[in-house]
Tab-separated table of C-alpha atoms and ligand atoms in Angstrom:
chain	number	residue	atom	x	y	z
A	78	UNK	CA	-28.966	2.109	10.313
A	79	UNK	CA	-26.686	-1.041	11.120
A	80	UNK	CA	-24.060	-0.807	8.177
A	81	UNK	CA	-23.113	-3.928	5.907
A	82	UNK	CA	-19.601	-5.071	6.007
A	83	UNK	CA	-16.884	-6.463	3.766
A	84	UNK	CA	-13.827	-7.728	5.105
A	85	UNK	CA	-11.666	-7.582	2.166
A	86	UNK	CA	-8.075	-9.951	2.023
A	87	UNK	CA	-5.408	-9.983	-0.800
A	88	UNK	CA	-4.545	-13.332	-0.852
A	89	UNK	CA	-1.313	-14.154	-3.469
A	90	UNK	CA	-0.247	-17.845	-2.625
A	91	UNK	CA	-1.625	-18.157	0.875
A	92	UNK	CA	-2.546	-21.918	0.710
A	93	UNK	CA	-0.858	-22.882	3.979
A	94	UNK	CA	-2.206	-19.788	6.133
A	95	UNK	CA	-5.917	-19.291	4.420
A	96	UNK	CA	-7.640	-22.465	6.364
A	97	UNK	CA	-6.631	-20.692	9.528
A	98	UNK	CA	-7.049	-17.605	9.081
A	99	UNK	CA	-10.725	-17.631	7.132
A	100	UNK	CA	-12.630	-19.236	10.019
A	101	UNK	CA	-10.981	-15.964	12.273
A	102	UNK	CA	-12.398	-13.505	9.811
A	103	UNK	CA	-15.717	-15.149	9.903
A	104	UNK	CA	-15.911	-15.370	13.703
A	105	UNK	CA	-15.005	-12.150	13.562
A	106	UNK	CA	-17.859	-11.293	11.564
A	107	UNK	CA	-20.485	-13.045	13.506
A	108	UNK	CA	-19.567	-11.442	16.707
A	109	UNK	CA	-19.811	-8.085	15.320
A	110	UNK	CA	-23.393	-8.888	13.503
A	111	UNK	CA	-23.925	-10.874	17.177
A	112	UNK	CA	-23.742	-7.165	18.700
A	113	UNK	CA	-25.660	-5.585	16.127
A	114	UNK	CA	-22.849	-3.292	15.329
A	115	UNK	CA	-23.057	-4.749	11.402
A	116	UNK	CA	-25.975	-6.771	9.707
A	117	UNK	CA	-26.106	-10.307	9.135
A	118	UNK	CA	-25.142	-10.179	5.943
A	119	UNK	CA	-21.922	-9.066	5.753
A	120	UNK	CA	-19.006	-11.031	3.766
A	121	UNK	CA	-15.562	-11.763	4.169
A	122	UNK	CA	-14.231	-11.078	0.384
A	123	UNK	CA	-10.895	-13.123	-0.649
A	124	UNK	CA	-9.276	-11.316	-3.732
A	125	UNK	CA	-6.782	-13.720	-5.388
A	126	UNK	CA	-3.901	-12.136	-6.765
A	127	UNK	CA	-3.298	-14.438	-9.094
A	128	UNK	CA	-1.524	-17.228	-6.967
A	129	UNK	CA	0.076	-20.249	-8.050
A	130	UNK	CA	-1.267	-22.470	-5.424
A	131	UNK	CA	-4.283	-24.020	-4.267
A	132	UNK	CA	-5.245	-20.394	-3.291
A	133	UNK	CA	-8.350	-20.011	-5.149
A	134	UNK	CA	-9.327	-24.010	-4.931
A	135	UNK	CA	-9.545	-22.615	-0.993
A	136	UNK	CA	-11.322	-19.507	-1.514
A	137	UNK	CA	-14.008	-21.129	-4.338
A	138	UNK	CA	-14.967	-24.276	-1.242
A	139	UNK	CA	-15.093	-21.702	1.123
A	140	UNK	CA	-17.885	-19.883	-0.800
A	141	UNK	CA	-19.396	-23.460	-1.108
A	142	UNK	CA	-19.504	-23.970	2.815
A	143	UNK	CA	-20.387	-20.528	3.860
A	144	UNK	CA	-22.405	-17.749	2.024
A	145	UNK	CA	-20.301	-15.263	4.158
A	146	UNK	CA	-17.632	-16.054	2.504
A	147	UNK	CA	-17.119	-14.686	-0.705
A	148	UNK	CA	-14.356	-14.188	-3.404
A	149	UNK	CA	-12.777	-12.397	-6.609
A	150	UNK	CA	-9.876	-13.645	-8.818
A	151	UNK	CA	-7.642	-10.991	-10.365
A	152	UNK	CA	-6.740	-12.223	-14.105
A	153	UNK	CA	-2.922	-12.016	-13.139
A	154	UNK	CA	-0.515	-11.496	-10.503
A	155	UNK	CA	-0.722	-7.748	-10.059
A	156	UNK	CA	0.888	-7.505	-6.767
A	157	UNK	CA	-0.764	-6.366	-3.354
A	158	UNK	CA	-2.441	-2.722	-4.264
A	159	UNK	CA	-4.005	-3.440	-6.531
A	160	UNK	CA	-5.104	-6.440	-5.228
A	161	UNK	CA	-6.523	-4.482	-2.521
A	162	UNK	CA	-7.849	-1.693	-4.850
A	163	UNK	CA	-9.530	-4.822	-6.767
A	164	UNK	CA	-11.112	-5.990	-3.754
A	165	UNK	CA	-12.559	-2.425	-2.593
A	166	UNK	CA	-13.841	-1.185	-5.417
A	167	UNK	CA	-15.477	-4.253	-6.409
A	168	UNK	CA	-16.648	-4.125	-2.692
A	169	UNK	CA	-17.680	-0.501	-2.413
A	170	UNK	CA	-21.387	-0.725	-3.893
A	171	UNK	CA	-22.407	-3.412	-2.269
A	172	UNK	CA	-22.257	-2.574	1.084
A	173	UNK	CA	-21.820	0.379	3.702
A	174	UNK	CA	-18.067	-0.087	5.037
A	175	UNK	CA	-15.220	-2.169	4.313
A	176	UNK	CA	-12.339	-3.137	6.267
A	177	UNK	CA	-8.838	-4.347	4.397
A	178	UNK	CA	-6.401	-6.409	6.070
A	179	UNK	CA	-3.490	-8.718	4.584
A	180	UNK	CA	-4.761	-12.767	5.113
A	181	UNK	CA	-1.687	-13.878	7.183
A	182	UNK	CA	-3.131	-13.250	10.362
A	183	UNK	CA	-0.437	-10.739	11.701
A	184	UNK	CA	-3.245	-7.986	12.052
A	185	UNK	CA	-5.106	-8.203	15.258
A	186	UNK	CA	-8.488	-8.640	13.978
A	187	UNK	CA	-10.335	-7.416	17.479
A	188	UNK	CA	-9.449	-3.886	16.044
A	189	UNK	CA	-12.190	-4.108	13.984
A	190	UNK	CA	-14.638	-3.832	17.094
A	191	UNK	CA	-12.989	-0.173	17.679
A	192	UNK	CA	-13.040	0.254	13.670
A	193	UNK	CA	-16.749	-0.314	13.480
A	194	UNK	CA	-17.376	1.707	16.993
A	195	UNK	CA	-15.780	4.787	15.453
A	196	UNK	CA	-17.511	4.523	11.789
A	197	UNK	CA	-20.872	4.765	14.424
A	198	UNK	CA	-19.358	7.555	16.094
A	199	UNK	CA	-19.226	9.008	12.475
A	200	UNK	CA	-15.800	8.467	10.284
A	201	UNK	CA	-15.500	7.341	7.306
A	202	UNK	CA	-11.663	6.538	8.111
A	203	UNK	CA	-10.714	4.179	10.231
A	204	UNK	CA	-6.653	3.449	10.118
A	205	UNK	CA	-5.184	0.460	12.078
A	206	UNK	CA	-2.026	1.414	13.441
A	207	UNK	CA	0.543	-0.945	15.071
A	208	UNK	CA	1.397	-0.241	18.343
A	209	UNK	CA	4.693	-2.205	19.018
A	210	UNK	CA	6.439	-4.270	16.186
A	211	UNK	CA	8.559	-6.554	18.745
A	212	UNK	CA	7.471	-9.828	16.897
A	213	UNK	CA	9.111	-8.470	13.951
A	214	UNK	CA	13.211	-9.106	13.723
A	215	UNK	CA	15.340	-6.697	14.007
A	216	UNK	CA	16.052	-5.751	10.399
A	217	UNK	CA	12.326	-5.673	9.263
A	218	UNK	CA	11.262	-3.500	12.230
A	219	UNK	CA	14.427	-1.380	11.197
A	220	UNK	CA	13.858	-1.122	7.116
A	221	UNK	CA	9.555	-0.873	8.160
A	222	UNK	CA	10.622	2.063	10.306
A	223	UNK	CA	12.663	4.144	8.009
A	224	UNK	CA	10.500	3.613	5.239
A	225	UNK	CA	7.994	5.639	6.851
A	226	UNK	CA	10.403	8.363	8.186
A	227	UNK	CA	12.315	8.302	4.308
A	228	UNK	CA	8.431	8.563	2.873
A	229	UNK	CA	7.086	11.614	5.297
A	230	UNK	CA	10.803	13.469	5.063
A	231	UNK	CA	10.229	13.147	0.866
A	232	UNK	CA	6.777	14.325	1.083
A	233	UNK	CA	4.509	11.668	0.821
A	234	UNK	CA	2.299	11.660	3.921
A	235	UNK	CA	1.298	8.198	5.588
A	236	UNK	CA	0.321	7.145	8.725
A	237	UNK	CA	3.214	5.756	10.498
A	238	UNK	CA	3.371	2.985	11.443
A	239	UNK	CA	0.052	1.651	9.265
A	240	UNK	CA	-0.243	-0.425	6.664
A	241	UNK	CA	-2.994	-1.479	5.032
A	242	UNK	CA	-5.230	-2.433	7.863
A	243	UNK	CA	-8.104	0.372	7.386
A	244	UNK	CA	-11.491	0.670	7.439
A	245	UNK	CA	-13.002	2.719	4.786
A	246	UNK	CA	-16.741	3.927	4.206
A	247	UNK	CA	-18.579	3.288	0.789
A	248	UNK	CA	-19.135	6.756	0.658
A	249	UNK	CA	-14.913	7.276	1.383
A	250	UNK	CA	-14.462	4.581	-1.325
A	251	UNK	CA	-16.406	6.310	-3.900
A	252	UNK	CA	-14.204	9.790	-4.027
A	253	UNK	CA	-11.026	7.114	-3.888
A	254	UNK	CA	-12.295	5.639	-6.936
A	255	UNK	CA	-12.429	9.157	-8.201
A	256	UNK	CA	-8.636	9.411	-8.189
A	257	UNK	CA	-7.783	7.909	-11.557
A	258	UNK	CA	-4.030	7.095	-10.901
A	259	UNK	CA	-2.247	3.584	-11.977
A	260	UNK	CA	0.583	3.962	-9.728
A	261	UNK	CA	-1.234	2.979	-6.904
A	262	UNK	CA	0.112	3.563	-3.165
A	263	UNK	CA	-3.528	3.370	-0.422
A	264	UNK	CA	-1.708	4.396	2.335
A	265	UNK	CA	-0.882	7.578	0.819
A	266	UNK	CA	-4.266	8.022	-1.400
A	267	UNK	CA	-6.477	7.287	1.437
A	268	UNK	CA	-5.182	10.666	3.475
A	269	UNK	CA	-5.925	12.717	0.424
A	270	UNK	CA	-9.448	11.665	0.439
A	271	UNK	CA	-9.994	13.195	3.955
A	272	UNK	CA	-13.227	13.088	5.724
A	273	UNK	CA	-13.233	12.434	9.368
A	274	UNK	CA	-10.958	9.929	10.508
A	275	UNK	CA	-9.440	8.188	12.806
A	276	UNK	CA	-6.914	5.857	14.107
A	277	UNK	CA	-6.891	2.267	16.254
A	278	UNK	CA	-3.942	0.489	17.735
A	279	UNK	CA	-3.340	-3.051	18.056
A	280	UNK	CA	-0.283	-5.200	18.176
A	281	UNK	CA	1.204	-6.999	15.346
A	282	UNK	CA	1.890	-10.474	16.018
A	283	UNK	CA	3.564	-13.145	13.770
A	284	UNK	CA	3.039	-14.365	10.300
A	285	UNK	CA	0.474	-17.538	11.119
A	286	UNK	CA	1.814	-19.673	8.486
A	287	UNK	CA	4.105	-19.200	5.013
A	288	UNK	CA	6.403	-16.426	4.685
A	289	UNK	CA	6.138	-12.909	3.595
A	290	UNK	CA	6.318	-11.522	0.462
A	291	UNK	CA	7.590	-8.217	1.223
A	292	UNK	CA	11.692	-8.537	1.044
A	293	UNK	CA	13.422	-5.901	1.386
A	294	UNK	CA	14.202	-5.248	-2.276
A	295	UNK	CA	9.948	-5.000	-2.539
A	296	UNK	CA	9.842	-2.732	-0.157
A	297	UNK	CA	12.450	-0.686	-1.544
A	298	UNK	CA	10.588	-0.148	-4.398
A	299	UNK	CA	6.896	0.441	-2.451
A	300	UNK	CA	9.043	3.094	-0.874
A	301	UNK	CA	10.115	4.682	-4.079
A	302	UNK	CA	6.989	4.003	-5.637
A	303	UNK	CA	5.374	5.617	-2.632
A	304	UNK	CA	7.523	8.727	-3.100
A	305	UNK	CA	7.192	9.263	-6.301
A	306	UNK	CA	3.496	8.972	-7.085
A	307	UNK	CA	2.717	11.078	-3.765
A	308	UNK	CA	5.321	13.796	-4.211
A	309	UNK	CA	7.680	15.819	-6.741
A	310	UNK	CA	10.217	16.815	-3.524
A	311	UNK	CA	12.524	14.467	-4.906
A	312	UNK	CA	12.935	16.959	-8.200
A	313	UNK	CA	13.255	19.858	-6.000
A	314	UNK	CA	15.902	18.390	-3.656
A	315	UNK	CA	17.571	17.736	-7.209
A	316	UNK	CA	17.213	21.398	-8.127
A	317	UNK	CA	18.568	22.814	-4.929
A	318	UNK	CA	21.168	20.404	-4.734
A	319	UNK	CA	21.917	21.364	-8.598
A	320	UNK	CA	21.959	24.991	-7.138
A	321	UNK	CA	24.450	24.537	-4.590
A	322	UNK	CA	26.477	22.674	-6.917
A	323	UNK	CA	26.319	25.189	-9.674
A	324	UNK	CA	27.757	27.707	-6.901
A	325	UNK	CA	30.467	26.007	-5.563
A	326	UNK	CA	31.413	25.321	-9.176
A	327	UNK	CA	30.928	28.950	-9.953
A	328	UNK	CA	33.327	29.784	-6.936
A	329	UNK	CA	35.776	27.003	-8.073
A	330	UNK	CA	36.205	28.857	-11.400
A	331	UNK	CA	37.146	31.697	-10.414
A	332	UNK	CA	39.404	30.732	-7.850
A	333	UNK	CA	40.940	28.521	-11.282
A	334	UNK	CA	41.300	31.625	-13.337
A	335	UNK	CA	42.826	33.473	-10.440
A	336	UNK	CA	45.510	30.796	-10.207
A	337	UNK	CA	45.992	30.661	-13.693
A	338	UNK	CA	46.668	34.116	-14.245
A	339	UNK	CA	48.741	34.272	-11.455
A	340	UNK	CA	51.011	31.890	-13.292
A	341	UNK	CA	50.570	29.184	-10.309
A	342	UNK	CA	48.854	26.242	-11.791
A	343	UNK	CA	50.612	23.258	-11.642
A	344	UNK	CA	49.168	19.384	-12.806
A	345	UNK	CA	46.073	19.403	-10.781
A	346	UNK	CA	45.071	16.124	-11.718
A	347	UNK	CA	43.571	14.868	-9.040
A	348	UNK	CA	41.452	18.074	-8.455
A	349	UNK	CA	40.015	17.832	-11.726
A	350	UNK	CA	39.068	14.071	-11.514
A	351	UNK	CA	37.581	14.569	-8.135
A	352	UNK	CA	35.115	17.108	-9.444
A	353	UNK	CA	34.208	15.073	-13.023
A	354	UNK	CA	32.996	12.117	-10.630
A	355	UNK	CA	31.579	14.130	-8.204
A	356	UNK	CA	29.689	16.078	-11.265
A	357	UNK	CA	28.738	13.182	-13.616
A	358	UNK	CA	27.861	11.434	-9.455
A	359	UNK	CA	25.483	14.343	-9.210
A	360	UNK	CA	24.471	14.391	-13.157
A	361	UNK	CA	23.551	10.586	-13.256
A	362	UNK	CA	21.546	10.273	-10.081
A	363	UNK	CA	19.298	13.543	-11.300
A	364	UNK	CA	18.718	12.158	-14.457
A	365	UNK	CA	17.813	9.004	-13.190
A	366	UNK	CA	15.168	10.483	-10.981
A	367	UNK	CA	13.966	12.591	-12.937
A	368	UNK	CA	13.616	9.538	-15.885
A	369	UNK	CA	11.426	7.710	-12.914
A	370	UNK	CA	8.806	10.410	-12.425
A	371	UNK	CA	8.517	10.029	-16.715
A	372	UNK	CA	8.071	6.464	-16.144
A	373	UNK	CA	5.446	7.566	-14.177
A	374	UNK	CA	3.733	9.761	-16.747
A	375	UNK	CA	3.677	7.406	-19.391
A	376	UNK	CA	2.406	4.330	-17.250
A	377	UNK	CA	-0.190	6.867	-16.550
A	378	UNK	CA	-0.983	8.244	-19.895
A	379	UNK	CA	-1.774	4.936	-21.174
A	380	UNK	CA	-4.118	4.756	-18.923
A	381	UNK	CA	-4.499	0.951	-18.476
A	382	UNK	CA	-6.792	-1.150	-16.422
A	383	UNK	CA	-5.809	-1.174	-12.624
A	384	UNK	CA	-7.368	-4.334	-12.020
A	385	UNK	CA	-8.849	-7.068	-14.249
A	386	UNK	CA	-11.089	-9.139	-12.395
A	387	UNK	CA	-11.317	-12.732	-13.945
A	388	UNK	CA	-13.822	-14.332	-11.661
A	389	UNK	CA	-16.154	-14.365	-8.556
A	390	UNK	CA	-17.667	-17.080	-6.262
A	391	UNK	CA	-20.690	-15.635	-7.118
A	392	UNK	CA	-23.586	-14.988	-9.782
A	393	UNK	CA	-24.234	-11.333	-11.351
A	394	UNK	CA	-27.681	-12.320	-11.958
A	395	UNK	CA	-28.247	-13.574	-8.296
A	396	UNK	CA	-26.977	-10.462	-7.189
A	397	UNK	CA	-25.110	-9.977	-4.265
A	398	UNK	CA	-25.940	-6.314	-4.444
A	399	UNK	CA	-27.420	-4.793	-1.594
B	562	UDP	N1	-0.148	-10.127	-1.468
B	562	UDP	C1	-0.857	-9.991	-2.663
B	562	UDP	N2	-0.144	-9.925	-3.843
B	562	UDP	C2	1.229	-9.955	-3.871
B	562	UDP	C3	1.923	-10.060	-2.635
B	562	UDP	C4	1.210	-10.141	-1.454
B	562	UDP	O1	-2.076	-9.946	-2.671
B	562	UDP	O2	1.801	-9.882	-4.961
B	562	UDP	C5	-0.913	-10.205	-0.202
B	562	UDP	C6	-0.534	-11.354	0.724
B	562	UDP	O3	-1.263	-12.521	0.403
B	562	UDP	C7	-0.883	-10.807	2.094
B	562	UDP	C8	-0.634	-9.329	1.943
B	562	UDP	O4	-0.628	-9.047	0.547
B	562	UDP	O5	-2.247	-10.998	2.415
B	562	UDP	C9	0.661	-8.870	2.583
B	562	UDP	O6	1.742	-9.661	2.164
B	562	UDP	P1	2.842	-10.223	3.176
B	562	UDP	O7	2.193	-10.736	4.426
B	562	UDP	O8	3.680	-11.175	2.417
B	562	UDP	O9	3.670	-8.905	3.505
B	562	UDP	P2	4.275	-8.436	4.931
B	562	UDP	O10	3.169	-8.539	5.947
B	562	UDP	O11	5.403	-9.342	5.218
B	562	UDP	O12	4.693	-7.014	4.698
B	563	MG	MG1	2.222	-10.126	6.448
């Protein structure tokens, strides 16, 4: 059976780069219903994360000139997970598979052709994965790359070098929406899901208009964020580190008592600073860590909304649904 696609794209004040990247998706679209590899109807989905431009002016005309083109308006700025999230799981019953990908046009859309080819060859898991990042500069490629290696080494398993370029089946979508967390992080949830999966590889070209939202103080804390809803490593370096610590101290102690009996002590000053910083050092940092992952519970435990979806281009009586 030819499967119904969304393209879903987070949009979060994309004004200058939407009107060139939209028609792309929907070409896109059209020459994969063209080859009968997805039906007719099949949509390119805009989620607005709550931008302060003339982002969802674009997206609402859009759905005016094109039924393909359809869109959802989160209530707020919630940043881009959840905008995703919002976008797939309001995407997820009505149609077979969906395919994510940020709106600036830096993700070779012609991977979706070997997305869709290996959902027919049966996966429900498609991830695009960037080949080369020589568009990037320098530093980005640099902080990109270690975020991945920092993220695996802590424990939290991700794809390198994808983001959140993926195809995912309804069916794949449905366990996801199974996992209940509100510290979202896809590109680690999505490998817990499993099924049969897969990877493509394109190349990653340049931002096609505005500028990215992903500083390096963001991605700092998607890295940390990533870590610490994927993994508890962090505690246990903590612990062992505490260990070794509580052994050299041990040591230290005795070699202290030894000296004192021996009648040799003399100011030792400096010694005993040097191990108060290097203790509280050690103290403060495991505290802090270990006051993140109860962040973590009690965002959790309140259990609040991941998404609030404020409006769509289109009617709930006139169902889109399949
Ligand atoms: N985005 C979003 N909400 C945000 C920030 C970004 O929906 O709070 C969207 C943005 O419109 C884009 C995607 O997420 O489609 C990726 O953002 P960006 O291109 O700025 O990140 P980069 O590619 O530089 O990592
Ligand atoms: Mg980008």
């Amino acid at each position: 059976m030819t499967p119904r696609l969304i393209i879903v794209v987070p949009c979060y004040n994309e004004q200058e780069v939407l009107p060139i990247t939209a028609p792309m998706f929907l070409e896109k679209l059209k020459s994969l219903a063209a080859a009968g590899q997805i039906t007719e109807d099949s949509r390119v989905m805009f989620v607005n994360d709550g931008s302060r431009d003339d982002t969802w002016n674009i997206i609402t005309r859009l759905s005016e000139e094109d039924e393909h083109y359809i869109g959802i308006a989160q209530s707020r700025n919630r940043g881009h997970q959840n905008a995703v999230l919002a976008g797939l799981m309001t995407a997820k019953d009505m149609c077979d598979i969906t395919i994510s990908i940020d709106c600036d046009g830096q993700d070779d859309i012609n991977a979706m052709d070997g997305m869709v080819a290996a959902y027919h060859e049966g996966c429900e898991i498609v991830y695009g994965v960037r080949s080369r990042r020589d568009t990037d500069t320098f530093f980005k490629r640099f902080t990109a790359e270690s975020f991945y290696k920092l993220m695996n080494a802590m424990g939290a398993e991700v794809v390198y070098n994808h983001a959140d370029y993926r195809l995912i089946s309804s069916r794949a979508l449905r366990e996801l929406a199974k996992f209940r967390e509100v510290n979202i992080f896809l590109r680690g949830m999505v490998p817990l899901v499993g099924f049969k999966s897969t990877s493509v590889y394109y190349e990653r070209s340049e931002r096609a208009a505005g500028k990215s939202h992903y500083p390096l103080k963001k991605m700092l804390a998607l890295a940390f964020d990533g870590i610490t809803s994927l993994s508890i490593k962090p505690i246990k370096i903590i612990f062992m580190l505490g260990l070794i610590v509580a052994l050299i101290s041990f040591v230290g102690i005795i070699w202290a008592v030894v000296e004192a009996i021996l009648g040799n002590t003399v100011g030792g000053w400096a010694s005993t600073t040097c191990i108060i910083c290097f203790l509280s050092g050690v103290q403060l940092i495991s505290i802090g860590v270990i006051g993140e992952y109860i962040g973590k519970i009690y965002m959790e435990v309140k259990q609040r909304p991941r998404y609030i979806i404020s409006e769509k281009t289109w009617d709930n009586d006139k169902s889109d649904k399949k």
